[in-house]
PDB file of C-alpha atoms and ligand atoms in Angstrom:
ATOM      1  CA  UNK D   1     -10.728  19.924   4.229  1.00 65.00           C
ATOM      2  CA  UNK D   2      -9.190  22.117   1.509  1.00 60.00           C
ATOM      3  CA  UNK D   3      -8.919  20.272  -1.789  1.00 78.00           C
ATOM      4  CA  UNK D   4      -5.803  18.290  -2.599  1.00 92.00           C
ATOM      5  CA  UNK D   5      -4.527  17.441  -6.103  1.00 94.00           C
ATOM      6  CA  UNK D   6      -3.841  13.703  -6.287  1.00 96.00           C
ATOM      7  CA  UNK D   7      -0.704  12.877  -8.254  1.00 95.00           C
ATOM      8  CA  UNK D   8      -1.289   9.121  -8.228  1.00 97.00           C
ATOM      9  CA  UNK D   9      -4.264   6.760  -8.362  1.00 98.00           C
ATOM     10  CA  UNK D  10      -6.140   5.423  -5.354  1.00 98.00           C
ATOM     11  CA  UNK D  11      -7.326   1.812  -5.630  1.00 98.00           C
ATOM     12  CA  UNK D  12      -8.819  -0.623  -3.167  1.00 97.00           C
ATOM     13  CA  UNK D  13      -7.044  -3.914  -2.492  1.00 96.00           C
ATOM     14  CA  UNK D  14      -9.391  -5.626  -4.988  1.00 95.00           C
ATOM     15  CA  UNK D  15      -8.225  -3.113  -7.591  1.00 96.00           C
ATOM     16  CA  UNK D  16     -11.297  -0.891  -7.770  1.00 97.00           C
ATOM     17  CA  UNK D  17     -10.153   2.546  -8.959  1.00 98.00           C
ATOM     18  CA  UNK D  18     -11.615   5.170  -6.582  1.00 98.00           C
ATOM     19  CA  UNK D  19      -9.711   8.151  -7.982  1.00 98.00           C
ATOM     20  CA  UNK D  20      -7.440   8.362 -11.045  1.00 97.00           C
ATOM     21  CA  UNK D  21      -4.295  10.520 -10.980  1.00 96.00           C
ATOM     22  CA  UNK D  22      -4.790  14.282 -11.347  1.00 95.00           C
ATOM     23  CA  UNK D  23      -8.123  14.177  -9.497  1.00 96.00           C
ATOM     24  CA  UNK D  24      -8.853  17.215  -7.367  1.00 96.00           C
ATOM     25  CA  UNK D  25      -9.746  15.527  -4.086  1.00 96.00           C
ATOM     26  CA  UNK D  26     -12.571  17.503  -2.492  1.00 96.00           C
ATOM     27  CA  UNK D  27     -15.032  16.588   0.230  1.00 96.00           C
ATOM     28  CA  UNK D  28     -17.780  16.501  -2.407  1.00 96.00           C
ATOM     29  CA  UNK D  29     -15.787  14.139  -4.658  1.00 96.00           C
ATOM     30  CA  UNK D  30     -15.120  11.760  -1.764  1.00 97.00           C
ATOM     31  CA  UNK D  31     -18.750  11.903  -0.616  1.00 97.00           C
ATOM     32  CA  UNK D  32     -19.849  10.956  -4.127  1.00 97.00           C
ATOM     33  CA  UNK D  33     -17.539   7.893  -4.089  1.00 97.00           C
ATOM     34  CA  UNK D  34     -18.769   6.943  -0.607  1.00 97.00           C
ATOM     35  CA  UNK D  35     -22.412   7.315  -1.677  1.00 97.00           C
ATOM     36  CA  UNK D  36     -21.824   5.120  -4.718  1.00 95.00           C
ATOM     37  CA  UNK D  37     -21.236   2.090  -2.498  1.00 93.00           C
ATOM     38  CA  UNK D  38     -23.380   2.994   0.505  1.00 92.00           C
ATOM     39  CA  UNK D  39     -25.504  -0.137   0.028  1.00 92.00           C
ATOM     40  CA  UNK D  40     -22.484  -2.480   0.329  1.00 91.00           C
ATOM     41  CA  UNK D  41     -22.098  -4.056   3.737  1.00 93.00           C
ATOM     42  CA  UNK D  42     -19.074  -5.739   5.254  1.00 93.00           C
ATOM     43  CA  UNK D  43     -18.663  -8.297   7.986  1.00 96.00           C
ATOM     44  CA  UNK D  44     -16.558  -7.148  10.918  1.00 96.00           C
ATOM     45  CA  UNK D  45     -14.159  -9.088  13.112  1.00 95.00           C
ATOM     46  CA  UNK D  46     -12.270  -8.255  16.329  1.00 94.00           C
ATOM     47  CA  UNK D  47      -8.732  -7.267  15.366  1.00 94.00           C
ATOM     48  CA  UNK D  48      -7.107  -9.637  17.839  1.00 93.00           C
ATOM     49  CA  UNK D  49      -9.021 -12.657  16.521  1.00 93.00           C
ATOM     50  CA  UNK D  50      -8.001 -11.973  12.935  1.00 95.00           C
ATOM     51  CA  UNK D  51      -5.287 -14.221  11.477  1.00 95.00           C
ATOM     52  CA  UNK D  52      -2.226 -14.279  13.704  1.00 96.00           C
ATOM     53  CA  UNK D  53      -2.621 -10.695  14.985  1.00 95.00           C
ATOM     54  CA  UNK D  54      -2.821 -11.646  18.672  1.00 94.00           C
ATOM     55  CA  UNK D  55       0.307 -13.866  18.590  1.00 95.00           C
ATOM     56  CA  UNK D  56       2.173 -11.373  16.413  1.00 96.00           C
ATOM     57  CA  UNK D  57       1.363  -8.475  18.773  1.00 94.00           C
ATOM     58  CA  UNK D  58       2.554 -10.473  21.775  1.00 93.00           C
ATOM     59  CA  UNK D  59       5.750 -11.503  19.966  1.00 95.00           C
ATOM     60  CA  UNK D  60       6.586  -7.936  18.900  1.00 94.00           C
ATOM     61  CA  UNK D  61       5.857  -6.614  22.402  1.00 93.00           C
ATOM     62  CA  UNK D  62       8.297  -9.127  23.897  1.00 93.00           C
ATOM     63  CA  UNK D  63      11.215  -7.727  21.861  1.00 92.00           C
ATOM     64  CA  UNK D  64      13.354  -4.740  22.912  1.00 90.00           C
ATOM     65  CA  UNK D  65      12.697  -1.875  23.404  1.00 90.00           C
ATOM     66  CA  UNK D  66       8.987  -2.720  23.595  1.00 94.00           C
ATOM     67  CA  UNK D  67       9.751  -5.383  26.212  1.00 93.00           C
ATOM     68  CA  UNK D  68      10.862  -2.512  28.501  1.00 91.00           C
ATOM     69  CA  UNK D  69       7.950  -0.242  27.682  1.00 93.00           C
ATOM     70  CA  UNK D  70       5.451  -3.093  28.182  1.00 92.00           C
ATOM     71  CA  UNK D  71       7.281  -4.802  31.040  1.00 90.00           C
ATOM     72  CA  UNK D  72       4.280  -4.701  33.382  1.00 88.00           C
ATOM     73  CA  UNK D  73       2.210  -7.848  32.710  1.00 88.00           C
ATOM     74  CA  UNK D  74      -0.908  -6.196  34.131  1.00 88.00           C
ATOM     75  CA  UNK D  75      -0.393  -3.346  31.673  1.00 82.00           C
ATOM     76  CA  UNK D  76      -0.331  -5.843  28.800  1.00 87.00           C
ATOM     77  CA  UNK D  77      -3.503  -7.568  30.073  1.00 89.00           C
ATOM     78  CA  UNK D  78      -5.265  -4.189  30.366  1.00 85.00           C
ATOM     79  CA  UNK D  79      -4.143  -3.332  26.888  1.00 84.00           C
ATOM     80  CA  UNK D  80      -5.315  -6.648  25.430  1.00 87.00           C
ATOM     81  CA  UNK D  81      -8.697  -6.112  27.088  1.00 87.00           C
ATOM     82  CA  UNK D  82      -8.878  -2.727  25.436  1.00 83.00           C
ATOM     83  CA  UNK D  83      -7.818  -4.245  22.129  1.00 84.00           C
ATOM     84  CA  UNK D  84     -10.656  -6.795  22.315  1.00 86.00           C
ATOM     85  CA  UNK D  85     -13.097  -3.953  21.729  1.00 91.00           C
ATOM     86  CA  UNK D  86     -11.433  -2.885  18.492  1.00 94.00           C
ATOM     87  CA  UNK D  87     -13.240  -4.340  15.471  1.00 96.00           C
ATOM     88  CA  UNK D  88     -12.636  -3.714  11.789  1.00 97.00           C
ATOM     89  CA  UNK D  89     -14.458  -4.590   8.615  1.00 97.00           C
ATOM     90  CA  UNK D  90     -12.966  -7.430   6.584  1.00 97.00           C
ATOM     91  CA  UNK D  91     -11.517  -5.267   3.752  1.00 96.00           C
ATOM     92  CA  UNK D  92      -9.608  -3.206   6.339  1.00 97.00           C
ATOM     93  CA  UNK D  93      -8.310  -6.373   8.005  1.00 98.00           C
ATOM     94  CA  UNK D  94      -7.253  -7.696   4.610  1.00 98.00           C
ATOM     95  CA  UNK D  95      -4.848  -4.764   4.357  1.00 97.00           C
ATOM     96  CA  UNK D  96      -2.962  -6.404   7.244  1.00 98.00           C
ATOM     97  CA  UNK D  97      -2.727  -9.640   5.227  1.00 97.00           C
ATOM     98  CA  UNK D  98      -1.364  -7.622   2.329  1.00 98.00           C
ATOM     99  CA  UNK D  99       1.345  -6.011   4.452  1.00 98.00           C
ATOM    100  CA  UNK D 100       2.183  -9.248   6.250  1.00 97.00           C
ATOM    101  CA  UNK D 101       2.703 -10.941   2.901  1.00 97.00           C
ATOM    102  CA  UNK D 102       4.454  -8.156   0.981  1.00 97.00           C
ATOM    103  CA  UNK D 103       5.922  -5.662   3.436  1.00 95.00           C
ATOM    104  CA  UNK D 104       6.541  -7.183   6.830  1.00 95.00           C
ATOM    105  CA  UNK D 105       8.036  -3.947   8.106  1.00 94.00           C
ATOM    106  CA  UNK D 106       4.737  -2.070   7.629  1.00 96.00           C
ATOM    107  CA  UNK D 107       2.778  -4.955   9.195  1.00 97.00           C
ATOM    108  CA  UNK D 108       4.925  -4.889  12.341  1.00 96.00           C
ATOM    109  CA  UNK D 109       4.915  -1.101  12.348  1.00 96.00           C
ATOM    110  CA  UNK D 110       1.131  -0.629  12.296  1.00 97.00           C
ATOM    111  CA  UNK D 111       0.634  -3.160  15.113  1.00 96.00           C
ATOM    112  CA  UNK D 112       3.279  -1.504  17.271  1.00 96.00           C
ATOM    113  CA  UNK D 113       1.933   1.988  16.607  1.00 97.00           C
ATOM    114  CA  UNK D 114      -1.441   0.564  17.672  1.00 96.00           C
ATOM    115  CA  UNK D 115      -0.001  -0.845  20.932  1.00 95.00           C
ATOM    116  CA  UNK D 116       2.195   2.141  21.803  1.00 96.00           C
ATOM    117  CA  UNK D 117      -0.370   4.823  20.987  1.00 96.00           C
ATOM    118  CA  UNK D 118      -2.973   3.026  23.096  1.00 94.00           C
ATOM    119  CA  UNK D 119      -0.539   2.877  26.031  1.00 94.00           C
ATOM    120  CA  UNK D 120       0.285   6.589  25.709  1.00 95.00           C
ATOM    121  CA  UNK D 121      -3.388   7.463  25.339  1.00 95.00           C
ATOM    122  CA  UNK D 122      -4.075   5.825  28.708  1.00 91.00           C
ATOM    123  CA  UNK D 123      -1.676   8.372  30.281  1.00 93.00           C
ATOM    124  CA  UNK D 124      -2.651  11.402  28.256  1.00 96.00           C
ATOM    125  CA  UNK D 125      -6.368  11.006  27.653  1.00 94.00           C
ATOM    126  CA  UNK D 126      -8.432  10.290  30.730  1.00 87.00           C
ATOM    127  CA  UNK D 127     -11.568   9.594  28.698  1.00 92.00           C
ATOM    128  CA  UNK D 128     -11.846   5.818  28.114  1.00 86.00           C
ATOM    129  CA  UNK D 129     -14.095   6.199  25.074  1.00 89.00           C
ATOM    130  CA  UNK D 130     -11.540   8.495  23.461  1.00 92.00           C
ATOM    131  CA  UNK D 131      -8.835   5.882  24.116  1.00 91.00           C
ATOM    132  CA  UNK D 132     -10.907   3.282  22.261  1.00 90.00           C
ATOM    133  CA  UNK D 133     -11.539   5.727  19.434  1.00 93.00           C
ATOM    134  CA  UNK D 134      -7.812   6.350  19.160  1.00 94.00           C
ATOM    135  CA  UNK D 135      -6.892   2.647  19.461  1.00 93.00           C
ATOM    136  CA  UNK D 136      -8.984   1.951  16.368  1.00 95.00           C
ATOM    137  CA  UNK D 137      -6.816   4.269  14.257  1.00 97.00           C
ATOM    138  CA  UNK D 138      -3.333   2.808  14.908  1.00 97.00           C
ATOM    139  CA  UNK D 139      -3.630  -0.326  12.748  1.00 97.00           C
ATOM    140  CA  UNK D 140      -4.984   1.688   9.800  1.00 98.00           C
ATOM    141  CA  UNK D 141      -2.858   4.845   9.884  1.00 98.00           C
ATOM    142  CA  UNK D 142      -0.644   3.623   6.997  1.00 98.00           C
ATOM    143  CA  UNK D 143      -3.332   1.728   5.025  1.00 98.00           C
ATOM    144  CA  UNK D 144      -2.664   4.114   2.124  1.00 98.00           C
ATOM    145  CA  UNK D 145       0.705   2.385   1.595  1.00 98.00           C
ATOM    146  CA  UNK D 146      -1.312  -0.232  -0.303  1.00 98.00           C
ATOM    147  CA  UNK D 147      -1.376   2.393  -3.071  1.00 98.00           C
ATOM    148  CA  UNK D 148       2.422   2.847  -3.100  1.00 98.00           C
ATOM    149  CA  UNK D 149       4.449   0.437  -5.277  1.00 97.00           C
ATOM    150  CA  UNK D 150       6.363  -2.086  -3.176  1.00 97.00           C
ATOM    151  CA  UNK D 151       9.666  -1.292  -4.905  1.00 95.00           C
ATOM    152  CA  UNK D 152       9.355   2.263  -3.504  1.00 95.00           C
ATOM    153  CA  UNK D 153       8.409   1.089  -0.004  1.00 95.00           C
ATOM    154  CA  UNK D 154      11.393  -1.246   0.022  1.00 92.00           C
ATOM    155  CA  UNK D 155      13.971   0.897  -1.766  1.00 88.00           C
ATOM    156  CA  UNK D 156      17.365   0.945  -0.059  1.00 87.00           C
ATOM    157  CA  UNK D 157      18.859   3.910  -1.947  1.00 85.00           C
ATOM    158  CA  UNK D 158      17.617   7.538  -2.000  1.00 85.00           C
ATOM    159  CA  UNK D 159      14.153   8.026  -3.495  1.00 89.00           C
ATOM    160  CA  UNK D 160      13.780  10.265  -6.519  1.00 90.00           C
ATOM    161  CA  UNK D 161      11.471  13.258  -6.064  1.00 91.00           C
ATOM    162  CA  UNK D 162       8.766  11.365  -7.977  1.00 93.00           C
ATOM    163  CA  UNK D 163       9.154   8.318  -5.736  1.00 92.00           C
ATOM    164  CA  UNK D 164       9.082  10.564  -2.661  1.00 93.00           C
ATOM    165  CA  UNK D 165       5.802  12.059  -3.921  1.00 95.00           C
ATOM    166  CA  UNK D 166       4.418   8.556  -4.427  1.00 95.00           C
ATOM    167  CA  UNK D 167       5.389   7.590  -0.870  1.00 95.00           C
ATOM    168  CA  UNK D 168       3.792  10.727   0.566  1.00 96.00           C
ATOM    169  CA  UNK D 169       0.655   9.873  -1.431  1.00 97.00           C
ATOM    170  CA  UNK D 170      -0.108   7.240   1.251  1.00 98.00           C
ATOM    171  CA  UNK D 171      -1.543   9.909   3.568  1.00 98.00           C
ATOM    172  CA  UNK D 172      -4.255  11.062   1.149  1.00 97.00           C
ATOM    173  CA  UNK D 173      -4.795   7.497  -0.094  1.00 98.00           C
ATOM    174  CA  UNK D 174      -5.387   6.307   3.477  1.00 98.00           C
ATOM    175  CA  UNK D 175      -7.878   9.124   4.047  1.00 98.00           C
ATOM    176  CA  UNK D 176      -9.833   8.123   0.944  1.00 98.00           C
ATOM    177  CA  UNK D 177      -9.716   4.349   1.554  1.00 98.00           C
ATOM    178  CA  UNK D 178     -10.853   4.697   5.173  1.00 98.00           C
ATOM    179  CA  UNK D 179     -13.563   7.208   4.239  1.00 98.00           C
ATOM    180  CA  UNK D 180     -14.721   4.651   1.682  1.00 97.00           C
ATOM    181  CA  UNK D 181     -14.712   1.662   4.056  1.00 97.00           C
ATOM    182  CA  UNK D 182     -16.201   3.542   7.033  1.00 97.00           C
ATOM    183  CA  UNK D 183     -18.579   5.394   4.672  1.00 97.00           C
ATOM    184  CA  UNK D 184     -17.708   8.492   6.644  1.00 97.00           C
ATOM    185  CA  UNK D 185     -14.829  10.821   5.786  1.00 97.00           C
ATOM    186  CA  UNK D 186     -15.099  12.422   9.246  1.00 97.00           C
ATOM    187  CA  UNK D 187     -14.143   9.202  11.049  1.00 97.00           C
ATOM    188  CA  UNK D 188     -11.127   9.759  13.306  1.00 97.00           C
ATOM    189  CA  UNK D 189      -9.219   7.054  11.398  1.00 98.00           C
ATOM    190  CA  UNK D 190      -9.503   9.202   8.247  1.00 98.00           C
ATOM    191  CA  UNK D 191      -8.093  12.249  10.043  1.00 97.00           C
ATOM    192  CA  UNK D 192      -5.234  10.189  11.471  1.00 98.00           C
ATOM    193  CA  UNK D 193      -4.380   8.688   8.068  1.00 98.00           C
ATOM    194  CA  UNK D 194      -4.363  12.132   6.438  1.00 97.00           C
ATOM    195  CA  UNK D 195      -2.595  14.096   9.176  1.00 97.00           C
ATOM    196  CA  UNK D 196      -0.130  11.765  10.930  1.00 98.00           C
ATOM    197  CA  UNK D 197       2.808  13.253   8.975  1.00 98.00           C
ATOM    198  CA  UNK D 198       1.794  16.849   9.665  1.00 98.00           C
ATOM    199  CA  UNK D 199       3.822  18.739  12.274  1.00 98.00           C
ATOM    200  CA  UNK D 200       3.184  21.504  14.819  1.00 97.00           C
ATOM    201  CA  UNK D 201       5.428  23.886  12.831  1.00 97.00           C
ATOM    202  CA  UNK D 202       3.627  23.073   9.547  1.00 96.00           C
ATOM    203  CA  UNK D 203       6.734  21.339   8.171  1.00 97.00           C
ATOM    204  CA  UNK D 204       4.922  18.062   7.473  1.00 97.00           C
ATOM    205  CA  UNK D 205       2.867  16.681   4.601  1.00 96.00           C
ATOM    206  CA  UNK D 206       0.564  16.327   2.680  1.00 96.00           C
ATOM    207  CA  UNK D 207      -0.804  19.822   3.287  1.00 95.00           C
ATOM    208  CA  UNK D 208       1.683  21.524   5.624  1.00 95.00           C
ATOM    209  CA  UNK D 209      -1.187  21.893   8.087  1.00 95.00           C
ATOM    210  CA  UNK D 210      -0.877  22.636  11.768  1.00 95.00           C
ATOM    211  CA  UNK D 211      -0.754  19.404  13.780  1.00 95.00           C
ATOM    212  CA  UNK D 212      -2.914  20.245  16.765  1.00 91.00           C
ATOM    213  CA  UNK D 213      -5.306  17.370  17.450  1.00 95.00           C
ATOM    214  CA  UNK D 214      -4.040  15.638  20.647  1.00 94.00           C
ATOM    215  CA  UNK D 215      -5.226  12.235  19.405  1.00 96.00           C
ATOM    216  CA  UNK D 216      -3.450  12.536  16.062  1.00 97.00           C
ATOM    217  CA  UNK D 217      -0.335  13.772  17.876  1.00 98.00           C
ATOM    218  CA  UNK D 218      -0.169  10.576  19.932  1.00 98.00           C
ATOM    219  CA  UNK D 219      -0.187   8.540  16.717  1.00 98.00           C
ATOM    220  CA  UNK D 220       2.388  10.888  15.135  1.00 98.00           C
ATOM    221  CA  UNK D 221       4.869  10.446  18.010  1.00 98.00           C
ATOM    222  CA  UNK D 222       4.302   6.664  18.178  1.00 98.00           C
ATOM    223  CA  UNK D 223       4.814   6.535  14.411  1.00 97.00           C
ATOM    224  CA  UNK D 224       8.126   8.423  14.538  1.00 97.00           C
ATOM    225  CA  UNK D 225       9.426   6.374  17.461  1.00 97.00           C
ATOM    226  CA  UNK D 226       8.625   3.019  15.875  1.00 96.00           C
ATOM    227  CA  UNK D 227      10.129   4.151  12.564  1.00 94.00           C
ATOM    228  CA  UNK D 228      13.389   4.974  14.354  1.00 94.00           C
ATOM    229  CA  UNK D 229      13.784   1.898  16.536  1.00 93.00           C
ATOM    230  CA  UNK D 230      12.829  -0.710  13.939  1.00 90.00           C
ATOM    231  CA  UNK D 231      14.997  -1.644  10.930  1.00 82.00           C
ATOM    232  CA  UNK D 232      14.175   0.225   7.730  1.00 81.00           C
ATOM    233  CA  UNK D 233      15.305  -0.518   4.171  1.00 80.00           C
ATOM    234  CA  UNK D 234      16.866   2.924   3.689  1.00 75.00           C
ATOM    235  CA  UNK D 235      19.454   2.801   6.472  1.00 80.00           C
ATOM    236  CA  UNK D 236      22.073   0.446   7.837  1.00 74.00           C
ATOM    237  CA  UNK D 237      20.167  -0.481  10.987  1.00 80.00           C
ATOM    238  CA  UNK D 238      17.707   0.725  13.568  1.00 82.00           C
ATOM    239  CA  UNK D 239      18.387   3.629  15.924  1.00 86.00           C
ATOM    240  CA  UNK D 240      19.285   2.401  19.370  1.00 90.00           C
ATOM    241  CA  UNK D 241      16.662   3.378  21.911  1.00 92.00           C
ATOM    242  CA  UNK D 242      18.625   6.193  23.507  1.00 92.00           C
ATOM    243  CA  UNK D 243      19.438   7.837  20.169  1.00 92.00           C
ATOM    244  CA  UNK D 244      15.805   7.463  19.047  1.00 94.00           C
ATOM    245  CA  UNK D 245      14.544   9.202  22.198  1.00 95.00           C
ATOM    246  CA  UNK D 246      17.114  11.973  21.714  1.00 94.00           C
ATOM    247  CA  UNK D 247      15.938  12.490  18.127  1.00 94.00           C
ATOM    248  CA  UNK D 248      12.344  12.696  19.301  1.00 96.00           C
ATOM    249  CA  UNK D 249      13.264  15.106  22.105  1.00 95.00           C
ATOM    250  CA  UNK D 250      14.968  17.303  19.512  1.00 95.00           C
ATOM    251  CA  UNK D 251      11.803  17.310  17.403  1.00 96.00           C
ATOM    252  CA  UNK D 252       9.762  18.379  20.438  1.00 96.00           C
ATOM    253  CA  UNK D 253      12.304  21.179  21.132  1.00 95.00           C
ATOM    254  CA  UNK D 254      11.817  22.362  17.544  1.00 96.00           C
ATOM    255  CA  UNK D 255       8.060  22.364  18.159  1.00 96.00           C
ATOM    256  CA  UNK D 256       7.390  19.704  15.534  1.00 97.00           C
ATOM    257  CA  UNK D 257       5.649  17.334  17.948  1.00 97.00           C
ATOM    258  CA  UNK D 258       3.936  17.689  21.311  1.00 96.00           C
ATOM    259  CA  UNK D 259       6.068  17.711  24.473  1.00 96.00           C
ATOM    260  CA  UNK D 260       3.674  15.882  26.773  1.00 96.00           C
ATOM    261  CA  UNK D 261       3.432  12.917  24.370  1.00 97.00           C
ATOM    262  CA  UNK D 262       7.234  12.782  24.171  1.00 97.00           C
ATOM    263  CA  UNK D 263       7.489  12.934  27.975  1.00 96.00           C
ATOM    264  CA  UNK D 264       4.979  10.094  28.351  1.00 96.00           C
ATOM    265  CA  UNK D 265       7.019   8.010  25.895  1.00 96.00           C
ATOM    266  CA  UNK D 266      10.288   8.703  27.742  1.00 95.00           C
ATOM    267  CA  UNK D 267       8.629   7.952  31.107  1.00 95.00           C
ATOM    268  CA  UNK D 268       7.661   4.478  29.876  1.00 93.00           C
ATOM    269  CA  UNK D 269      11.265   3.914  28.834  1.00 92.00           C
ATOM    270  CA  UNK D 270      12.575   4.748  32.325  1.00 90.00           C
ATOM    271  CA  UNK D 271      12.929   1.882  34.776  1.00 84.00           C
ATOM    272  CA  UNK D 272      11.078   3.887  37.449  1.00 84.00           C
ATOM    273  CA  UNK D 273       8.273   4.753  34.964  1.00 86.00           C
ATOM    274  CA  UNK D 274       7.532   8.129  36.632  1.00 88.00           C
ATOM    275  CA  UNK D 275       4.282  10.040  35.947  1.00 89.00           C
ATOM    276  CA  UNK D 276       4.961  11.952  32.729  1.00 85.00           C
ATOM    277  CA  UNK D 277       4.054  15.307  34.314  1.00 86.00           C
ATOM    278  CA  UNK D 278       6.955  14.897  36.753  1.00 86.00           C
ATOM    279  CA  UNK D 279       9.449  13.974  34.062  1.00 80.00           C
ATOM    280  CA  UNK D 280      12.608  15.963  33.482  1.00 82.00           C
ATOM    281  CA  UNK D 281      14.161  15.359  30.092  1.00 81.00           C
ATOM    282  CA  UNK D 282      17.937  15.460  29.798  1.00 77.00           C
ATOM    283  CA  UNK D 283      19.346  17.863  27.210  1.00 74.00           C
ATOM    284  CA  UNK D 284      22.491  15.759  26.874  1.00 76.00           C
ATOM    285  CA  UNK D 285      23.050  14.143  23.483  1.00 77.00           C
ATOM    286  CA  UNK D 286      25.134  10.991  23.491  1.00 77.00           C
ATOM    287  CA  UNK D 287      23.418   8.821  20.906  1.00 75.00           C
ATOM    288  CA  UNK D 288      24.984   7.733  17.632  1.00 72.00           C
ATOM    289  CA  UNK D 289      22.619   7.498  14.621  1.00 77.00           C
ATOM    290  CA  UNK D 290      23.062   4.616  12.134  1.00 75.00           C
ATOM    291  CA  UNK D 291      26.012   5.209   9.791  1.00 68.00           C
ATOM    292  CA  UNK D 292      23.997   4.786   6.558  1.00 70.00           C
ATOM    293  CA  UNK D 293      20.662   6.601   6.416  1.00 73.00           C
ATOM    294  CA  UNK D 294      19.181   8.088   3.250  1.00 70.00           C
ATOM    295  CA  UNK D 295      15.848   9.067   4.787  1.00 81.00           C
ATOM    296  CA  UNK D 296      14.881  12.551   3.621  1.00 74.00           C
ATOM    297  CA  UNK D 297      17.649  12.650   0.997  1.00 73.00           C
ATOM    298  CA  UNK D 298      16.539  12.603  -2.627  1.00 75.00           C
ATOM    299  CA  UNK D 299      18.351  10.832  -5.456  1.00 74.00           C
ATOM    300  CA  UNK D 300      18.612  14.209  -7.232  1.00 78.00           C
ATOM    301  CA  UNK D 301      20.753  15.533  -4.347  1.00 77.00           C
ATOM    302  CA  UNK D 302      23.170  12.609  -4.359  1.00 74.00           C
ATOM    303  CA  UNK D 303      23.376  11.344  -7.924  1.00 73.00           C
ATOM    304  CA  UNK D 304      24.334  13.713 -10.816  1.00 68.00           C
ATOM    305  CA  UNK D 305      22.441  11.564 -13.324  1.00 73.00           C
ATOM    306  CA  UNK D 306      19.131  12.776 -11.829  1.00 67.00           C
ATOM    307  CA  UNK D 307      20.050  16.480 -11.976  1.00 59.00           C
ATOM    308  CA  UNK D 308      18.261  18.452 -14.627  1.00 53.00           C
ATOM    309  CA  UNK D 309      20.290  21.628 -14.214  1.00 49.00           C
TER     310      UNK D 309
HETATM  311 FE1  FE2 X   1       2.698   7.140   7.410  1.00 93.23          FE
HETATM  312 FE1  FE2 X   2       3.483   4.933  10.019  1.00 93.23          FE
END
C-alpha cells in the first residue's frame, strides 16, 4: 500500500491513540503498532449470538425493499447458516454496540451490507470459502466511522470541506483498526474497509485507486444500494427502490462499479429473480430522487460565509 497522510487521529473504542493526526501511514508504521500489542488476546463470539444482532437482522430483512430481495425463506435460512460461521473478536463486536447506541443508521447499514453482500456473493462467487471470507467483512466495512465525530455523521446540512475530509477518514481508520484487531493488515476486512469507496474509474477515495477486487466490488455495490434506499440525515428521505436501482445502473454505465454485481442486485429485485447472466437492464429512467439531498455538496459551494475567495 502506498503511504497515506492521516489528517485526523485514529483511536480504538477504549480511546487508545493508535495514530495522531499528520502521521504518514505506511505498512511499516502499521506493522509496528500491530506488533506492539501482539501478545494481547481477545475472546471471540459468533456475530449472530452477540446482543440483539440476530433479531435485528431478521427485522431489517423483513422491511421493504429487503423483504422482496430476501423473500425466499429457504434463502434466509441458508444465509443464517452461513452467518453462523462468522465470528468476531469482542472489541470488533463492541463497535456494533457503539453504532447501535449512537448512530442507528450505521448499525442498520452495516448489518444490511453484510446480508446483501453475502447474498450477492452466493451468485457471483462459486467458492464457498470465499463467500465466508467476504461475509466477515460486511459488518466491519464502516468500523472507521467510530473515529468520525457523531455531529458530522449526523449532519443534515452540507458538510464543510474539513468535515468531508473527516468523514472520508473512516476508510483509512477502518483499515488501521481492523489491522490492529486482526493483527494482520492483509486481512480481507482491512482491504474492504480501505477500498470500499474506491471506484473502477479511480474517482473514489481515499487514494483514487482502481477498484478491481471482485470481493470488494460486491461490498461497494451493496454499500451504495443500502445508502440510497435507507433514510440518511442529509436528504429529505430515502430513494425509492426503482430510482435507487436506476442510480446504480447509471454508475455501472459510467464504469464506476462492476456490471455483473449490479445485474445480480437487479435480478434479486425482480419478481422472477432470473439468473443474473440472463438479465437485461432497462435504459429507461423514470425514478424521482428525493427533493432535498446535500450529499456530495460542500458548505463552501452553497453558503457564501464559507468562501475564502
Ligand atoms: Fe464507508
Ligand atoms: Fe458503508
